Amino acid sequence: MVLLVQKFDKFYSKLENFHHHKHNHQSQALSASLEAFKSHVSNCLSKLSLSSKTGLEIPPFSWIQQCFELLPIINHAFAKLVVAIDYPVSKWEAASVDEYLKYSLNLLELCNSISSSLSHLGKARLSLAHALTLVENSSPSLALKHLKPIQPKGLNKELRFQGNEEIGKPRCPNISKQAVIDQALVVMQGMVFWVCGILMSGLVGEAKPYLEMRSSGGRFVDSWLPGLDLRASEVIVERNGLLKEVKELDDAVAGLAAVIGTGKSSDEAAEELKRRLEVFEKLVEGFGKEVDCLFNKVLAGRNQLLNGLGQQKQ
């Protein structure tokens, strides 16, 4: 009988060690997946690093486009993480599902704000193009009424999108799939809203959007890429969100208006404004298509998720 008990204890001990080893292996794999996600996001952000020279210059339109292009990349990295750890949304806790749905809704709202700002810039371009037509039709005095600097459209509401960081706090010492999702959600929201603050400030020509939204992701940026948030803040606040192409366009407008005021030939100044307008038109229209594409993808994914959740409840 004693021998039988000893054999059972030995077997139970081996079984317990096996489960412990298996659990440790799973925890290590989950931790590695989460770190890979964070590393990928960090590497993407490093492309936005500003040199000391760039910090003294007005940021170009391509900078905010570069910011925007990070959004689908970060979203895709999160989707890959979900697949990598084999933890579909159907297995998530309700609070995490709600947080993701809120995040996707906020992102759709941000896309609408970006589209609205681009539309405003497009209308300003059309007004200046009309002024050029008047100059070409020998009506410079009428053109002066339309030769005004571009006034970016300010936001009519605050942008205070903040993820629920409570869901990202570890609730037990051992990492789980749910914990990985929660922490990744916090990182994704923080990074996306931080980036959106930068590009919105560039589009509306003021630092307010960035200052409102930096709190959601600035701490992650500082921990991964020390100094990047500070340099971005210095560029945006110092230049008040002004973009290089907008300033160049305004300078061309001022140059043409000044020449018209002297009564001299305005052909050269008009040609310069025309060239600037053509460049600006391509930038705005191209960016607008990218925004529409992301909006459609986020909306389709959100609707698919909602439909799936509705079927589960039936």
PDB file of C-alpha atoms in Angstrom:
ATOM      1  CA  MET A   1       0.000   0.000   0.000  1.00  0.00           C
ATOM      2  CA  VAL A   2       2.838   2.386   0.903  1.00  0.00           C
ATOM      3  CA  LEU A   3       4.566   1.593  -2.391  1.00  0.00           C
ATOM      4  CA  LEU A   4       1.359   2.358  -4.289  1.00  0.00           C
ATOM      5  CA  VAL A   5       1.016   5.722  -2.551  1.00  0.00           C
ATOM      6  CA  GLN A   6       4.624   6.589  -3.334  1.00  0.00           C
ATOM      7  CA  LYS A   7       4.115   5.760  -7.015  1.00  0.00           C
ATOM      8  CA  PHE A   8       0.968   7.884  -7.109  1.00  0.00           C
ATOM      9  CA  ASP A   9       2.770  10.812  -5.452  1.00  0.00           C
ATOM     10  CA  LYS A  10       5.612  10.511  -7.942  1.00  0.00           C
ATOM     11  CA  PHE A  11       3.193  10.417 -10.882  1.00  0.00           C
ATOM     12  CA  TYR A  12       1.248  13.401  -9.536  1.00  0.00           C
ATOM     13  CA  SER A  13       4.483  15.353  -9.058  1.00  0.00           C
ATOM     14  CA  LYS A  14       5.548  14.688 -12.659  1.00  0.00           C
ATOM     15  CA  LEU A  15       2.109  15.711 -13.900  1.00  0.00           C
ATOM     16  CA  GLU A  16       2.246  18.919 -11.881  1.00  0.00           C
ATOM     17  CA  ASN A  17       5.708  19.713 -13.219  1.00  0.00           C
ATOM     18  CA  PHE A  18       4.492  19.074 -16.761  1.00  0.00           C
ATOM     19  CA  HIS A  19       1.567  21.472 -16.377  1.00  0.00           C
ATOM     20  CA  HIS A  20       3.820  24.066 -14.731  1.00  0.00           C
ATOM     21  CA  HIS A  21       6.366  23.829 -17.550  1.00  0.00           C
ATOM     22  CA  LYS A  22       3.595  24.031 -20.154  1.00  0.00           C
ATOM     23  CA  HIS A  23       2.093  27.086 -18.445  1.00  0.00           C
ATOM     24  CA  ASN A  24       5.498  28.809 -18.288  1.00  0.00           C
ATOM     25  CA  HIS A  25       6.061  28.094 -21.967  1.00  0.00           C
ATOM     26  CA  GLN A  26       2.662  29.587 -22.866  1.00  0.00           C
ATOM     27  CA  SER A  27       3.325  32.659 -20.733  1.00  0.00           C
ATOM     28  CA  GLN A  28       6.681  33.182 -22.422  1.00  0.00           C
ATOM     29  CA  ALA A  29       5.088  32.820 -25.855  1.00  0.00           C
ATOM     30  CA  LEU A  30       2.365  35.335 -24.978  1.00  0.00           C
ATOM     31  CA  SER A  31       4.906  37.798 -23.579  1.00  0.00           C
ATOM     32  CA  ALA A  32       7.003  37.427 -26.730  1.00  0.00           C
ATOM     33  CA  SER A  33       3.958  38.125 -28.941  1.00  0.00           C
ATOM     34  CA  LEU A  34       3.082  41.247 -26.962  1.00  0.00           C
ATOM     35  CA  GLU A  35       6.666  42.517 -27.074  1.00  0.00           C
ATOM     36  CA  ALA A  36       6.813  41.862 -30.820  1.00  0.00           C
ATOM     37  CA  PHE A  37       3.684  43.989 -31.257  1.00  0.00           C
ATOM     38  CA  LYS A  38       5.124  46.819 -29.168  1.00  0.00           C
ATOM     39  CA  SER A  39       8.432  46.616 -31.008  1.00  0.00           C
ATOM     40  CA  HIS A  40       6.703  46.820 -34.387  1.00  0.00           C
ATOM     41  CA  VAL A  41       4.731  49.900 -33.326  1.00  0.00           C
ATOM     42  CA  SER A  42       7.887  51.483 -31.906  1.00  0.00           C
ATOM     43  CA  ASN A  43       9.801  50.872 -35.152  1.00  0.00           C
ATOM     44  CA  CYS A  44       6.992  52.528 -37.099  1.00  0.00           C
ATOM     45  CA  LEU A  45       7.085  55.577 -34.837  1.00  0.00           C
ATOM     46  CA  SER A  46      10.844  55.861 -35.203  1.00  0.00           C
ATOM     47  CA  LYS A  47      10.255  56.896 -38.824  1.00  0.00           C
ATOM     48  CA  LEU A  48       8.723  60.105 -37.485  1.00  0.00           C
ATOM     49  CA  SER A  49      11.891  61.035 -35.621  1.00  0.00           C
ATOM     50  CA  LEU A  50      12.739  64.677 -36.101  1.00  0.00           C
ATOM     51  CA  SER A  51      16.324  65.804 -36.501  1.00  0.00           C
ATOM     52  CA  SER A  52      17.444  69.029 -34.895  1.00  0.00           C
ATOM     53  CA  LYS A  53      17.454  70.607 -38.367  1.00  0.00           C
ATOM     54  CA  THR A  54      13.889  69.501 -39.089  1.00  0.00           C
ATOM     55  CA  GLY A  55      12.788  70.982 -35.790  1.00  0.00           C
ATOM     56  CA  LEU A  56      13.863  74.423 -37.040  1.00  0.00           C
ATOM     57  CA  GLU A  57      11.890  74.077 -40.262  1.00  0.00           C
ATOM     58  CA  ILE A  58       8.186  74.188 -41.004  1.00  0.00           C
ATOM     59  CA  PRO A  59       7.023  70.567 -41.386  1.00  0.00           C
ATOM     60  CA  PRO A  60       5.891  69.611 -44.900  1.00  0.00           C
ATOM     61  CA  PHE A  61       2.558  68.077 -45.898  1.00  0.00           C
ATOM     62  CA  SER A  62       4.352  64.765 -46.366  1.00  0.00           C
ATOM     63  CA  TRP A  63       4.967  64.652 -42.598  1.00  0.00           C
ATOM     64  CA  ILE A  64       1.282  64.521 -41.704  1.00  0.00           C
ATOM     65  CA  GLN A  65       0.726  62.024 -44.519  1.00  0.00           C
ATOM     66  CA  GLN A  66       3.449  59.906 -42.980  1.00  0.00           C
ATOM     67  CA  CYS A  67       1.641  60.172 -39.646  1.00  0.00           C
ATOM     68  CA  PHE A  68      -1.615  59.052 -41.211  1.00  0.00           C
ATOM     69  CA  GLU A  69      -0.010  56.085 -42.942  1.00  0.00           C
ATOM     70  CA  LEU A  70       0.944  54.759 -39.504  1.00  0.00           C
ATOM     71  CA  LEU A  71      -2.708  54.293 -38.520  1.00  0.00           C
ATOM     72  CA  PRO A  72      -3.528  51.276 -40.741  1.00  0.00           C
ATOM     73  CA  ILE A  73      -0.099  49.814 -39.960  1.00  0.00           C
ATOM     74  CA  ILE A  74      -0.767  49.941 -36.200  1.00  0.00           C
ATOM     75  CA  ASN A  75      -4.276  48.524 -36.681  1.00  0.00           C
ATOM     76  CA  HIS A  76      -2.897  45.691 -38.819  1.00  0.00           C
ATOM     77  CA  ALA A  77      -0.228  44.921 -36.200  1.00  0.00           C
ATOM     78  CA  PHE A  78      -2.957  44.560 -33.565  1.00  0.00           C
ATOM     79  CA  ALA A  79      -4.972  42.250 -35.851  1.00  0.00           C
ATOM     80  CA  LYS A  80      -1.866  40.092 -36.395  1.00  0.00           C
ATOM     81  CA  LEU A  81      -1.358  39.868 -32.637  1.00  0.00           C
ATOM     82  CA  VAL A  82      -4.932  38.610 -32.168  1.00  0.00           C
ATOM     83  CA  VAL A  83      -4.286  35.867 -34.719  1.00  0.00           C
ATOM     84  CA  ALA A  84      -0.820  35.046 -33.348  1.00  0.00           C
ATOM     85  CA  ILE A  85      -2.101  34.275 -29.853  1.00  0.00           C
ATOM     86  CA  ASP A  86      -5.229  32.548 -31.217  1.00  0.00           C
ATOM     87  CA  TYR A  87      -7.645  34.671 -29.210  1.00  0.00           C
ATOM     88  CA  PRO A  88     -10.510  35.907 -31.443  1.00  0.00           C
ATOM     89  CA  VAL A  89     -12.901  38.659 -30.366  1.00  0.00           C
ATOM     90  CA  SER A  90     -15.548  36.048 -29.565  1.00  0.00           C
ATOM     91  CA  LYS A  91     -13.430  34.982 -26.570  1.00  0.00           C
ATOM     92  CA  TRP A  92     -12.721  38.483 -25.244  1.00  0.00           C
ATOM     93  CA  GLU A  93     -14.195  39.826 -22.051  1.00  0.00           C
ATOM     94  CA  ALA A  94     -17.135  42.181 -22.561  1.00  0.00           C
ATOM     95  CA  ALA A  95     -15.181  45.213 -21.314  1.00  0.00           C
ATOM     96  CA  SER A  96     -12.473  44.651 -23.934  1.00  0.00           C
ATOM     97  CA  VAL A  97     -15.012  44.288 -26.734  1.00  0.00           C
ATOM     98  CA  ASP A  98     -16.684  47.533 -25.644  1.00  0.00           C
ATOM     99  CA  GLU A  99     -13.319  49.282 -25.534  1.00  0.00           C
ATOM    100  CA  TYR A 100     -12.426  48.133 -29.054  1.00  0.00           C
ATOM    101  CA  LEU A 101     -15.812  49.240 -30.399  1.00  0.00           C
ATOM    102  CA  LYS A 102     -15.365  52.640 -28.757  1.00  0.00           C
ATOM    103  CA  TYR A 103     -11.882  52.898 -30.248  1.00  0.00           C
ATOM    104  CA  SER A 104     -13.119  52.109 -33.767  1.00  0.00           C
ATOM    105  CA  LEU A 105     -15.919  54.670 -33.403  1.00  0.00           C
ATOM    106  CA  ASN A 106     -13.420  57.322 -32.287  1.00  0.00           C
ATOM    107  CA  LEU A 107     -11.200  56.498 -35.250  1.00  0.00           C
ATOM    108  CA  LEU A 108     -14.142  56.904 -37.635  1.00  0.00           C
ATOM    109  CA  GLU A 109     -14.899  60.269 -36.043  1.00  0.00           C
ATOM    110  CA  LEU A 110     -11.273  61.313 -36.479  1.00  0.00           C
ATOM    111  CA  CYS A 111     -11.382  60.325 -40.151  1.00  0.00           C
ATOM    112  CA  ASN A 112     -14.457  62.530 -40.569  1.00  0.00           C
ATOM    113  CA  SER A 113     -12.633  65.436 -38.904  1.00  0.00           C
ATOM    114  CA  ILE A 114      -9.646  64.954 -41.213  1.00  0.00           C
ATOM    115  CA  SER A 115     -11.927  64.802 -44.272  1.00  0.00           C
ATOM    116  CA  SER A 116     -13.690  67.983 -43.155  1.00  0.00           C
ATOM    117  CA  SER A 117     -10.367  69.807 -42.800  1.00  0.00           C
ATOM    118  CA  LEU A 118      -9.213  68.605 -46.223  1.00  0.00           C
ATOM    119  CA  SER A 119     -12.510  69.721 -47.752  1.00  0.00           C
ATOM    120  CA  HIS A 120     -12.001  73.183 -46.286  1.00  0.00           C
ATOM    121  CA  LEU A 121      -8.491  73.361 -47.762  1.00  0.00           C
ATOM    122  CA  GLY A 122      -9.909  72.230 -51.092  1.00  0.00           C
ATOM    123  CA  LYS A 123     -12.466  75.056 -51.079  1.00  0.00           C
ATOM    124  CA  ALA A 124      -9.748  77.567 -50.248  1.00  0.00           C
ATOM    125  CA  ARG A 125      -7.753  76.306 -53.224  1.00  0.00           C
ATOM    126  CA  LEU A 126     -10.782  76.731 -55.510  1.00  0.00           C
ATOM    127  CA  SER A 127     -11.209  80.325 -54.366  1.00  0.00           C
ATOM    128  CA  LEU A 128      -7.585  81.082 -55.222  1.00  0.00           C
ATOM    129  CA  ALA A 129      -7.941  79.303 -58.567  1.00  0.00           C
ATOM    130  CA  HIS A 130     -10.925  81.563 -59.288  1.00  0.00           C
ATOM    131  CA  ALA A 131      -8.762  84.571 -58.475  1.00  0.00           C
ATOM    132  CA  LEU A 132      -6.199  83.392 -61.029  1.00  0.00           C
ATOM    133  CA  THR A 133      -8.925  83.119 -63.666  1.00  0.00           C
ATOM    134  CA  LEU A 134      -9.921  86.735 -62.976  1.00  0.00           C
ATOM    135  CA  VAL A 135      -6.291  87.835 -63.350  1.00  0.00           C
ATOM    136  CA  GLU A 136      -6.034  85.993 -66.670  1.00  0.00           C
ATOM    137  CA  ASN A 137      -9.286  87.676 -67.791  1.00  0.00           C
ATOM    138  CA  SER A 138      -7.830  91.101 -67.073  1.00  0.00           C
ATOM    139  CA  SER A 139      -9.856  91.679 -63.900  1.00  0.00           C
ATOM    140  CA  PRO A 140      -7.066  92.035 -61.305  1.00  0.00           C
ATOM    141  CA  SER A 141      -9.071  94.361 -59.066  1.00  0.00           C
ATOM    142  CA  LEU A 142     -11.780  91.711 -58.706  1.00  0.00           C
ATOM    143  CA  ALA A 143      -9.110  89.052 -58.140  1.00  0.00           C
ATOM    144  CA  LEU A 144      -7.792  90.922 -55.101  1.00  0.00           C
ATOM    145  CA  LYS A 145     -11.002  90.146 -53.226  1.00  0.00           C
ATOM    146  CA  HIS A 146     -10.190  86.431 -53.514  1.00  0.00           C
ATOM    147  CA  LEU A 147      -6.431  86.630 -53.001  1.00  0.00           C
ATOM    148  CA  LYS A 148      -6.505  85.954 -49.274  1.00  0.00           C
ATOM    149  CA  PRO A 149      -4.211  83.729 -47.182  1.00  0.00           C
ATOM    150  CA  ILE A 150      -5.585  80.279 -46.461  1.00  0.00           C
ATOM    151  CA  GLN A 151      -7.386  80.232 -43.142  1.00  0.00           C
ATOM    152  CA  PRO A 152      -7.368  76.610 -41.913  1.00  0.00           C
ATOM    153  CA  LYS A 153     -10.663  75.501 -40.423  1.00  0.00           C
ATOM    154  CA  GLY A 154     -10.466  75.287 -36.653  1.00  0.00           C
ATOM    155  CA  LEU A 155     -12.119  72.444 -34.780  1.00  0.00           C
ATOM    156  CA  ASN A 156     -15.579  73.116 -33.418  1.00  0.00           C
ATOM    157  CA  LYS A 157     -15.148  70.581 -30.623  1.00  0.00           C
ATOM    158  CA  GLU A 158     -12.468  69.122 -28.425  1.00  0.00           C
ATOM    159  CA  LEU A 159     -10.591  65.972 -29.352  1.00  0.00           C
ATOM    160  CA  ARG A 160     -10.201  64.169 -26.064  1.00  0.00           C
ATOM    161  CA  PHE A 161     -10.160  60.523 -27.043  1.00  0.00           C
ATOM    162  CA  GLN A 162      -8.721  58.552 -24.168  1.00  0.00           C
ATOM    163  CA  GLY A 163      -8.489  54.799 -23.904  1.00  0.00           C
ATOM    164  CA  ASN A 164      -9.552  53.021 -20.737  1.00  0.00           C
ATOM    165  CA  GLU A 165      -6.151  52.216 -19.237  1.00  0.00           C
ATOM    166  CA  GLU A 166      -7.767  50.208 -16.435  1.00  0.00           C
ATOM    167  CA  ILE A 167      -8.308  47.271 -18.781  1.00  0.00           C
ATOM    168  CA  GLY A 168      -4.591  47.211 -19.560  1.00  0.00           C
ATOM    169  CA  LYS A 169      -3.466  46.832 -15.970  1.00  0.00           C
ATOM    170  CA  PRO A 170      -2.325  43.287 -15.066  1.00  0.00           C
ATOM    171  CA  ARG A 171      -4.780  41.642 -12.677  1.00  0.00           C
ATOM    172  CA  CYS A 172      -2.604  38.632 -11.858  1.00  0.00           C
ATOM    173  CA  PRO A 173       1.146  37.865 -11.962  1.00  0.00           C
ATOM    174  CA  ASN A 174       0.763  35.304 -14.773  1.00  0.00           C
ATOM    175  CA  ILE A 175       0.135  36.756 -18.213  1.00  0.00           C
ATOM    176  CA  SER A 176      -2.908  35.498 -20.103  1.00  0.00           C
ATOM    177  CA  LYS A 177      -4.292  35.944 -23.596  1.00  0.00           C
ATOM    178  CA  GLN A 178      -6.877  38.347 -22.233  1.00  0.00           C
ATOM    179  CA  ALA A 179      -4.160  40.393 -20.534  1.00  0.00           C
ATOM    180  CA  VAL A 180      -2.201  40.574 -23.795  1.00  0.00           C
ATOM    181  CA  ILE A 181      -5.248  41.886 -25.663  1.00  0.00           C
ATOM    182  CA  ASP A 182      -5.991  44.442 -22.966  1.00  0.00           C
ATOM    183  CA  GLN A 183      -2.439  45.789 -22.876  1.00  0.00           C
ATOM    184  CA  ALA A 184      -2.228  45.886 -26.674  1.00  0.00           C
ATOM    185  CA  LEU A 185      -5.531  47.780 -26.831  1.00  0.00           C
ATOM    186  CA  VAL A 186      -4.168  50.477 -24.544  1.00  0.00           C
ATOM    187  CA  VAL A 187      -0.989  50.783 -26.622  1.00  0.00           C
ATOM    188  CA  MET A 188      -2.877  50.870 -29.938  1.00  0.00           C
ATOM    189  CA  GLN A 189      -5.291  53.561 -28.788  1.00  0.00           C
ATOM    190  CA  GLY A 190      -2.549  55.667 -27.235  1.00  0.00           C
ATOM    191  CA  MET A 191      -0.357  55.578 -30.322  1.00  0.00           C
ATOM    192  CA  VAL A 192      -3.171  56.178 -32.818  1.00  0.00           C
ATOM    193  CA  PHE A 193      -4.575  59.142 -30.905  1.00  0.00           C
ATOM    194  CA  TRP A 194      -1.102  60.634 -30.405  1.00  0.00           C
ATOM    195  CA  VAL A 195      -0.410  60.430 -34.131  1.00  0.00           C
ATOM    196  CA  CYS A 196      -3.857  61.835 -34.959  1.00  0.00           C
ATOM    197  CA  GLY A 197      -3.151  64.810 -32.720  1.00  0.00           C
ATOM    198  CA  ILE A 198      -0.090  65.633 -34.830  1.00  0.00           C
ATOM    199  CA  LEU A 199      -1.810  65.422 -38.197  1.00  0.00           C
ATOM    200  CA  MET A 200      -4.941  67.264 -37.034  1.00  0.00           C
ATOM    201  CA  SER A 201      -2.794  70.138 -35.763  1.00  0.00           C
ATOM    202  CA  GLY A 202      -1.149  70.318 -39.173  1.00  0.00           C
ATOM    203  CA  LEU A 203      -4.475  70.392 -41.002  1.00  0.00           C
ATOM    204  CA  VAL A 204      -6.241  72.971 -38.831  1.00  0.00           C
ATOM    205  CA  GLY A 205      -3.172  75.153 -38.359  1.00  0.00           C
ATOM    206  CA  GLU A 206      -3.116  75.212 -34.573  1.00  0.00           C
ATOM    207  CA  ALA A 207      -1.458  73.252 -31.782  1.00  0.00           C
ATOM    208  CA  LYS A 208      -4.645  72.610 -29.799  1.00  0.00           C
ATOM    209  CA  PRO A 209      -5.530  69.143 -31.237  1.00  0.00           C
ATOM    210  CA  TYR A 210      -2.073  67.797 -30.481  1.00  0.00           C
ATOM    211  CA  LEU A 211      -2.012  69.241 -26.981  1.00  0.00           C
ATOM    212  CA  GLU A 212      -5.437  67.715 -26.281  1.00  0.00           C
ATOM    213  CA  MET A 213      -4.556  64.246 -27.562  1.00  0.00           C
ATOM    214  CA  ARG A 214      -0.904  63.836 -26.603  1.00  0.00           C
ATOM    215  CA  SER A 215      -1.805  62.650 -23.079  1.00  0.00           C
ATOM    216  CA  SER A 216      -3.202  59.392 -24.473  1.00  0.00           C
ATOM    217  CA  GLY A 217       0.039  58.240 -26.060  1.00  0.00           C
ATOM    218  CA  GLY A 218       2.844  60.610 -25.132  1.00  0.00           C
ATOM    219  CA  ARG A 219       4.041  58.420 -22.256  1.00  0.00           C
ATOM    220  CA  PHE A 220       4.456  55.404 -24.571  1.00  0.00           C
ATOM    221  CA  VAL A 221       6.383  57.480 -27.092  1.00  0.00           C
ATOM    222  CA  ASP A 222       8.674  58.834 -24.368  1.00  0.00           C
ATOM    223  CA  SER A 223       9.413  55.369 -22.984  1.00  0.00           C
ATOM    224  CA  TRP A 224      10.130  53.820 -26.398  1.00  0.00           C
ATOM    225  CA  LEU A 225      11.661  56.753 -28.272  1.00  0.00           C
ATOM    226  CA  PRO A 226      12.893  59.300 -25.708  1.00  0.00           C
ATOM    227  CA  GLY A 227      12.636  62.870 -26.927  1.00  0.00           C
ATOM    228  CA  LEU A 228      10.307  62.247 -29.900  1.00  0.00           C
ATOM    229  CA  ASP A 229       7.196  63.589 -28.173  1.00  0.00           C
ATOM    230  CA  LEU A 230       9.138  66.640 -26.980  1.00  0.00           C
ATOM    231  CA  ARG A 231      10.532  67.362 -30.458  1.00  0.00           C
ATOM    232  CA  ALA A 232       7.110  66.902 -32.050  1.00  0.00           C
ATOM    233  CA  SER A 233       5.618  69.227 -29.456  1.00  0.00           C
ATOM    234  CA  GLU A 234       8.272  71.877 -30.095  1.00  0.00           C
ATOM    235  CA  VAL A 235       7.677  71.793 -33.869  1.00  0.00           C
ATOM    236  CA  ILE A 236       3.887  71.934 -33.566  1.00  0.00           C
ATOM    237  CA  VAL A 237       3.674  74.528 -30.805  1.00  0.00           C
ATOM    238  CA  GLU A 238       6.421  76.765 -32.258  1.00  0.00           C
ATOM    239  CA  ARG A 239       4.950  76.663 -35.755  1.00  0.00           C
ATOM    240  CA  ASN A 240       1.367  76.498 -34.454  1.00  0.00           C
ATOM    241  CA  GLY A 241       0.642  73.539 -36.719  1.00  0.00           C
ATOM    242  CA  LEU A 242       1.525  75.458 -39.900  1.00  0.00           C
ATOM    243  CA  LEU A 243       2.500  73.321 -42.905  1.00  0.00           C
ATOM    244  CA  LYS A 244       5.228  74.224 -45.397  1.00  0.00           C
ATOM    245  CA  GLU A 245       2.989  74.010 -48.481  1.00  0.00           C
ATOM    246  CA  VAL A 246       0.336  76.246 -46.913  1.00  0.00           C
ATOM    247  CA  LYS A 247       2.949  78.903 -46.100  1.00  0.00           C
ATOM    248  CA  GLU A 248       4.394  78.687 -49.622  1.00  0.00           C
ATOM    249  CA  LEU A 249       0.908  79.090 -51.050  1.00  0.00           C
ATOM    250  CA  ASP A 250       0.202  82.075 -48.799  1.00  0.00           C
ATOM    251  CA  ASP A 251       3.519  83.654 -49.818  1.00  0.00           C
ATOM    252  CA  ALA A 252       2.609  83.215 -53.509  1.00  0.00           C
ATOM    253  CA  VAL A 253      -0.803  84.800 -52.868  1.00  0.00           C
ATOM    254  CA  ALA A 254       0.803  87.754 -51.090  1.00  0.00           C
ATOM    255  CA  GLY A 255       3.323  88.118 -53.926  1.00  0.00           C
ATOM    256  CA  LEU A 256       0.633  88.230 -56.605  1.00  0.00           C
ATOM    257  CA  ALA A 257      -1.507  90.688 -54.622  1.00  0.00           C
ATOM    258  CA  ALA A 258       1.506  92.965 -54.132  1.00  0.00           C
ATOM    259  CA  VAL A 259       2.332  92.977 -57.865  1.00  0.00           C
ATOM    260  CA  ILE A 260      -1.291  93.717 -58.775  1.00  0.00           C
ATOM    261  CA  GLY A 261      -1.217  96.628 -56.327  1.00  0.00           C
ATOM    262  CA  THR A 262       1.745  98.195 -58.140  1.00  0.00           C
ATOM    263  CA  GLY A 263       0.044  97.927 -61.516  1.00  0.00           C
ATOM    264  CA  LYS A 264       2.986  96.020 -63.012  1.00  0.00           C
ATOM    265  CA  SER A 265       2.799  92.805 -65.030  1.00  0.00           C
ATOM    266  CA  SER A 266       1.579  89.951 -62.856  1.00  0.00           C
ATOM    267  CA  ASP A 267       2.316  87.117 -65.281  1.00  0.00           C
ATOM    268  CA  GLU A 268       5.298  85.703 -63.360  1.00  0.00           C
ATOM    269  CA  ALA A 269       3.596  85.955 -59.951  1.00  0.00           C
ATOM    270  CA  ALA A 270       0.403  84.409 -61.353  1.00  0.00           C
ATOM    271  CA  GLU A 271       2.381  81.521 -62.836  1.00  0.00           C
ATOM    272  CA  GLU A 272       4.064  80.906 -59.488  1.00  0.00           C
ATOM    273  CA  LEU A 273       0.689  80.792 -57.696  1.00  0.00           C
ATOM    274  CA  LYS A 274      -0.697  78.477 -60.371  1.00  0.00           C
ATOM    275  CA  ARG A 275       2.191  76.067 -59.876  1.00  0.00           C
ATOM    276  CA  ARG A 276       1.754  76.084 -56.099  1.00  0.00           C
ATOM    277  CA  LEU A 277      -1.986  75.461 -56.447  1.00  0.00           C
ATOM    278  CA  GLU A 278      -1.433  72.468 -58.714  1.00  0.00           C
ATOM    279  CA  VAL A 279       0.962  70.892 -56.209  1.00  0.00           C
ATOM    280  CA  PHE A 280      -1.429  71.612 -53.346  1.00  0.00           C
ATOM    281  CA  GLU A 281      -4.380  70.132 -55.222  1.00  0.00           C
ATOM    282  CA  LYS A 282      -2.576  66.829 -55.772  1.00  0.00           C
ATOM    283  CA  LEU A 283      -1.539  66.637 -52.119  1.00  0.00           C
ATOM    284  CA  VAL A 284      -5.016  67.308 -50.750  1.00  0.00           C
ATOM    285  CA  GLU A 285      -6.824  65.015 -53.178  1.00  0.00           C
ATOM    286  CA  GLY A 286      -4.338  62.179 -52.708  1.00  0.00           C
ATOM    287  CA  PHE A 287      -4.552  62.446 -48.933  1.00  0.00           C
ATOM    288  CA  GLY A 288      -8.340  62.536 -49.110  1.00  0.00           C
ATOM    289  CA  LYS A 289      -8.406  59.199 -50.935  1.00  0.00           C
ATOM    290  CA  GLU A 290      -6.217  57.613 -48.237  1.00  0.00           C
ATOM    291  CA  VAL A 291      -8.548  58.880 -45.518  1.00  0.00           C
ATOM    292  CA  ASP A 292     -11.618  57.526 -47.323  1.00  0.00           C
ATOM    293  CA  CYS A 293      -9.911  54.145 -47.731  1.00  0.00           C
ATOM    294  CA  LEU A 294      -9.114  53.855 -44.015  1.00  0.00           C
ATOM    295  CA  PHE A 295     -12.620  55.002 -43.054  1.00  0.00           C
ATOM    296  CA  ASN A 296     -14.184  52.311 -45.238  1.00  0.00           C
ATOM    297  CA  LYS A 297     -11.901  49.593 -43.844  1.00  0.00           C
ATOM    298  CA  VAL A 298     -12.548  50.546 -40.211  1.00  0.00           C
ATOM    299  CA  LEU A 299     -16.303  50.797 -40.824  1.00  0.00           C
ATOM    300  CA  ALA A 300     -16.426  47.422 -42.590  1.00  0.00           C
ATOM    301  CA  GLY A 301     -14.453  45.751 -39.804  1.00  0.00           C
ATOM    302  CA  ARG A 302     -16.629  47.330 -37.138  1.00  0.00           C
ATOM    303  CA  ASN A 303     -19.840  46.243 -38.865  1.00  0.00           C
ATOM    304  CA  GLN A 304     -18.505  42.715 -39.298  1.00  0.00           C
ATOM    305  CA  LEU A 305     -17.681  42.552 -35.613  1.00  0.00           C
ATOM    306  CA  LEU A 306     -21.087  43.852 -34.590  1.00  0.00           C
ATOM    307  CA  ASN A 307     -22.828  41.348 -36.859  1.00  0.00           C
ATOM    308  CA  GLY A 308     -20.766  38.523 -35.380  1.00  0.00           C
ATOM    309  CA  LEU A 309     -21.596  39.582 -31.846  1.00  0.00           C
ATOM    310  CA  GLY A 310     -25.273  39.803 -32.747  1.00  0.00           C
ATOM    311  CA  GLN A 311     -25.274  36.244 -34.087  1.00  0.00           C
ATOM    312  CA  GLN A 312     -23.629  34.961 -30.888  1.00  0.00           C
ATOM    313  CA  LYS A 313     -26.442  36.392 -28.793  1.00  0.00           C
ATOM    314  CA  GLN A 314     -29.124  34.691 -30.891  1.00  0.00           C
TER     315      GLN A 314
END
